[in-house]
C-alpha atoms as a printed R data frame, in Angstrom:
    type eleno elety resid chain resno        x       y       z
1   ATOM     1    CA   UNK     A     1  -74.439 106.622  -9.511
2   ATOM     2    CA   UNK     A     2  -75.195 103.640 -11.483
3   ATOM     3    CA   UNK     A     3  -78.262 101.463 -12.161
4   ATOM     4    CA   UNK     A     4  -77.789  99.376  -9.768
5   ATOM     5    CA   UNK     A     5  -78.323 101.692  -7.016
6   ATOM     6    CA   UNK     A     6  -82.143 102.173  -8.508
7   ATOM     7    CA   UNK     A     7  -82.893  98.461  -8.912
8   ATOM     8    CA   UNK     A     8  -81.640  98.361  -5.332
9   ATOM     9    CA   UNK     A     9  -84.530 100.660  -4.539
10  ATOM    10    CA   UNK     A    10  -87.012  99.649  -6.659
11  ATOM    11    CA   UNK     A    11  -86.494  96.233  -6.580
12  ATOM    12    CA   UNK     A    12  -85.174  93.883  -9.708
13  ATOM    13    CA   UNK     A    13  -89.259  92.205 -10.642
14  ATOM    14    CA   UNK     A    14  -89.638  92.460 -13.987
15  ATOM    15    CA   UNK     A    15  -93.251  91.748 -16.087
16  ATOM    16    CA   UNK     A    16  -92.763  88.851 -18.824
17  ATOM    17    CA   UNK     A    17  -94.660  87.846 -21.749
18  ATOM    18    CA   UNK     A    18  -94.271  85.258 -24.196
19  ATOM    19    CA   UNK     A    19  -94.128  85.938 -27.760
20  ATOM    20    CA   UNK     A    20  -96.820  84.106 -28.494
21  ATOM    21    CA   UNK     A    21  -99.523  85.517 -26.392
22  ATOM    22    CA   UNK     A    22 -101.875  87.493 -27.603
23  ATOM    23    CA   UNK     A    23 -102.213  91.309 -27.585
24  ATOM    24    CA   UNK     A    24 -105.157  90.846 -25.888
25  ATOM    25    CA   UNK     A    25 -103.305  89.446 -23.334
26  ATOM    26    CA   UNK     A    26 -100.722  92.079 -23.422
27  ATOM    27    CA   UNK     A    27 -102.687  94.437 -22.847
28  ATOM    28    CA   UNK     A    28 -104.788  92.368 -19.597
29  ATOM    29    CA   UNK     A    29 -101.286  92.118 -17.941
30  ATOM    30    CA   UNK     A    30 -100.262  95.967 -18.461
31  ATOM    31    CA   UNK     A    31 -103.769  96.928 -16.970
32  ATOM    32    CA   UNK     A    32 -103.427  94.387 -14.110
33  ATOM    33    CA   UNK     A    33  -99.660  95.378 -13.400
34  ATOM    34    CA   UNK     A    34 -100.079  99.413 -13.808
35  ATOM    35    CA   UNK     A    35  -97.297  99.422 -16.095
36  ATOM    36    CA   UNK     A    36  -96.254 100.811 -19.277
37  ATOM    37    CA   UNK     A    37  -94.085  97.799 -21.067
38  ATOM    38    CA   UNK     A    38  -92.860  94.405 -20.964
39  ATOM    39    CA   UNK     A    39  -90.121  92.599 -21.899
40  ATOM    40    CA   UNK     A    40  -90.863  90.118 -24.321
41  ATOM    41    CA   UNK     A    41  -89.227  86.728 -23.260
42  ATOM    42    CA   UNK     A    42  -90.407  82.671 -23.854
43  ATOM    43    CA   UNK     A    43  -88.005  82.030 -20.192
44  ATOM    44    CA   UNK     A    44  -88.124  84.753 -18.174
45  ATOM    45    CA   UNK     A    45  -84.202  85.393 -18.743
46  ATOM    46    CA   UNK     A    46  -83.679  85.943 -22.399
47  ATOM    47    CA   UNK     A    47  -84.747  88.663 -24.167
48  ATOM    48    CA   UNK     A    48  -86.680  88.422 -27.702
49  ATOM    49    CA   UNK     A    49  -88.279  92.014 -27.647
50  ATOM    50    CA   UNK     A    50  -90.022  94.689 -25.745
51  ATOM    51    CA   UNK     A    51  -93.906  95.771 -26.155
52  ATOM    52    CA   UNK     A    52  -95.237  98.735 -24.890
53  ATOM    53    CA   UNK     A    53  -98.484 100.433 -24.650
54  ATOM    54    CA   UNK     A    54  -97.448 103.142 -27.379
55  ATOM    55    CA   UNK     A    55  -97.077  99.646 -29.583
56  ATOM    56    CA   UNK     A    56 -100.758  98.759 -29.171
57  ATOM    57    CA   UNK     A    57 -102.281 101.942 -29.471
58  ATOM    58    CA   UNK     A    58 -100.202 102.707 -32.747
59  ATOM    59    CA   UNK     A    59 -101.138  98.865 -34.333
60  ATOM    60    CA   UNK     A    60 -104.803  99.751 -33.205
61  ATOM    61    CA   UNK     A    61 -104.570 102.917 -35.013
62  ATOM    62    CA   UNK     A    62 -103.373 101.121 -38.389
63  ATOM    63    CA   UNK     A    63 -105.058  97.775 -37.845
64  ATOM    64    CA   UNK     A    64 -107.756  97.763 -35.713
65  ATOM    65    CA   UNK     A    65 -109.150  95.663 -33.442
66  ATOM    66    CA   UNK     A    66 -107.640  93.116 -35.303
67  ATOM    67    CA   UNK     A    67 -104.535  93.469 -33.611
68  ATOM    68    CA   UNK     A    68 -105.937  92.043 -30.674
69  ATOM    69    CA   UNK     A    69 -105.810  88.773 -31.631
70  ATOM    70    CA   UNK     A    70 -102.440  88.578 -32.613
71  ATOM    71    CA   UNK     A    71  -99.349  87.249 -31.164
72  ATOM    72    CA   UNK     A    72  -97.342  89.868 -29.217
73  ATOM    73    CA   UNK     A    73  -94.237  88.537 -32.010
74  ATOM    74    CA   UNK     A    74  -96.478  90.839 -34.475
75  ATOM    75    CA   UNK     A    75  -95.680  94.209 -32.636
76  ATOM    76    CA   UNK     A    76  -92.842  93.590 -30.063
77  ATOM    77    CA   UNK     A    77  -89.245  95.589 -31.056
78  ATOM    78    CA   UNK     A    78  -87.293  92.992 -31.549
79  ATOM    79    CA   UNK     A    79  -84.180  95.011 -31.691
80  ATOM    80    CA   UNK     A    80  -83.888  95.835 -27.646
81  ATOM    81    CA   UNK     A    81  -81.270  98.308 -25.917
82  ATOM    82    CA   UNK     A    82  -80.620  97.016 -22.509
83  ATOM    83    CA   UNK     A    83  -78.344  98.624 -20.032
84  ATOM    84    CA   UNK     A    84  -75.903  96.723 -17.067
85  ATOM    85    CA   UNK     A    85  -76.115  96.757 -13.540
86  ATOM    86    CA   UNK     A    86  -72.770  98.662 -13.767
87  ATOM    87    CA   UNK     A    87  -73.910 101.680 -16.347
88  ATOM    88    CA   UNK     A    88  -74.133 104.974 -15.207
89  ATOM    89    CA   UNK     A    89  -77.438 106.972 -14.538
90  ATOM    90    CA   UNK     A    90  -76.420 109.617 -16.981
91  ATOM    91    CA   UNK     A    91  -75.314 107.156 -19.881
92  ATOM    92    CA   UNK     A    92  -78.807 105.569 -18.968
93  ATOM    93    CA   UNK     A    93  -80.645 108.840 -18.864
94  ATOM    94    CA   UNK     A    94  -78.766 109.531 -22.067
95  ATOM    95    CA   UNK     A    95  -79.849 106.794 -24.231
96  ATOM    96    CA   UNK     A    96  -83.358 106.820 -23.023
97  ATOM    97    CA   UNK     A    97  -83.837 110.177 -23.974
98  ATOM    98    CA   UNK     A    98  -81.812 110.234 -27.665
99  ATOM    99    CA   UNK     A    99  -83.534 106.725 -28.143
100 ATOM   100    CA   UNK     A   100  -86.998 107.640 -27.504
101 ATOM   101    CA   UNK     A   101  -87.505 104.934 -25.209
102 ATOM   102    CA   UNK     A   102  -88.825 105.059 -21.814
103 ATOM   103    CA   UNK     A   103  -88.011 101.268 -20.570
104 ATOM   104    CA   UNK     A   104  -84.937 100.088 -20.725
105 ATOM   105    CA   UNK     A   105  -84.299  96.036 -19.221
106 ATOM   106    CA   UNK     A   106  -80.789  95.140 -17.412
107 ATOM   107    CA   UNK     A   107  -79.046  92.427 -18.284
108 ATOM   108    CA   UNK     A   108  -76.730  90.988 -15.724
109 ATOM   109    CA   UNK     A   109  -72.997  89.897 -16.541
110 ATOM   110    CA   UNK     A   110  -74.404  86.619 -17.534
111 ATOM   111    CA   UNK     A   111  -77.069  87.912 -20.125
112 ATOM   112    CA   UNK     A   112  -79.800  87.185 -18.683
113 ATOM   113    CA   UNK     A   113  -82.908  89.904 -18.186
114 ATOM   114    CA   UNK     A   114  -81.849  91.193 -14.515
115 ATOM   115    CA   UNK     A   115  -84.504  94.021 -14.072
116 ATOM   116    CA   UNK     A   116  -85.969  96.690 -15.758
117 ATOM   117    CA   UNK     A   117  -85.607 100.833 -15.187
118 ATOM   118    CA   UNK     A   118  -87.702 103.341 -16.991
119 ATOM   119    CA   UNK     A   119  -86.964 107.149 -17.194
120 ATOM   120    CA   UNK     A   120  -89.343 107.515 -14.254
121 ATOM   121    CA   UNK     A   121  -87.150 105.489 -12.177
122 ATOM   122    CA   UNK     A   122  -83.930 107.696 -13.477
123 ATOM   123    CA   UNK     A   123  -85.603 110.975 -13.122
124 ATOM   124    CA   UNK     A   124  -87.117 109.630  -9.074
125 ATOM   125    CA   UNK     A   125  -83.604 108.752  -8.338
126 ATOM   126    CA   UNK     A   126  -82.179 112.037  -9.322
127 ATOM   127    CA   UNK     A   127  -84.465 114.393  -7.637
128 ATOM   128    CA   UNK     A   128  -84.065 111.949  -4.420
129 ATOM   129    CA   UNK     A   129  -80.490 112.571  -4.942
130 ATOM   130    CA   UNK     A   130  -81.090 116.573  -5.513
131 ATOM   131    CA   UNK     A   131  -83.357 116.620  -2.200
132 ATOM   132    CA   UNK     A   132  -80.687 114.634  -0.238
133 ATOM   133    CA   UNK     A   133  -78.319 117.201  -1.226
């Protein structure tokens, strides 16, 4: 099992922003796309950071509404762990959960963002498996 048998499923779309858009903004896209994160990119295929929802609420907490006005730059993770096509669901899985993290982006064998998995999509595609079985 590897993760590219769940972006075959899911699909590979993955939810951009550029660094300089506001959180404002940020936080108009999550709402409009029903998603938790998004990979922070000025292309589309290279990575400069991740932003999630838990990263707004957290800045709002310590800097108030403030924070909407600033760039997404301002509370992105700039230091990303990505996964490959080729990984395995349970090195995934692994990471995700020792890491904290709940969105992970693939990058393909030429670097560039390929897609995006979240635990969600690693837990789904287990318990598929498990009910398959």
């Amino acid at each position: 099992m590897k993760i590219e048998d769940i972006i075959r499923k899911k699909g590979a779309d993955v939810v951009t922003i550029a660094p300089a858009a506001t959180v404002a903004e940020l936080v108009q896209l999550l709402g409009r796309n029903n998603i938790g994160a998004v990979v922070v990119s000025d292309d589309g295929a290279t990575i400069s950071g991740i932003v999630s929802e838990r990263d707004v609420v957290r800045h709002l907490a310590t800097d108030g509404t403030d924070v909407l006005t600033s760039p997404v730059r301002a509370i992105m993770t700039a230091n990303v762990k990505t996964c490959t096509p080729e990984d395995s669901l349970e090195a995934t899985g692994h990471t995700m959960t020792y890491s904290r993290i709940r969105h992970l982006p693939v990058v393909g064998a030429d670097g560039k963002l390929a897609a995006i998995v979240s635990i969600g999509d690693v837990v789904k595609y287990r318990i598929d498996q498990l009910t398959d079985e």
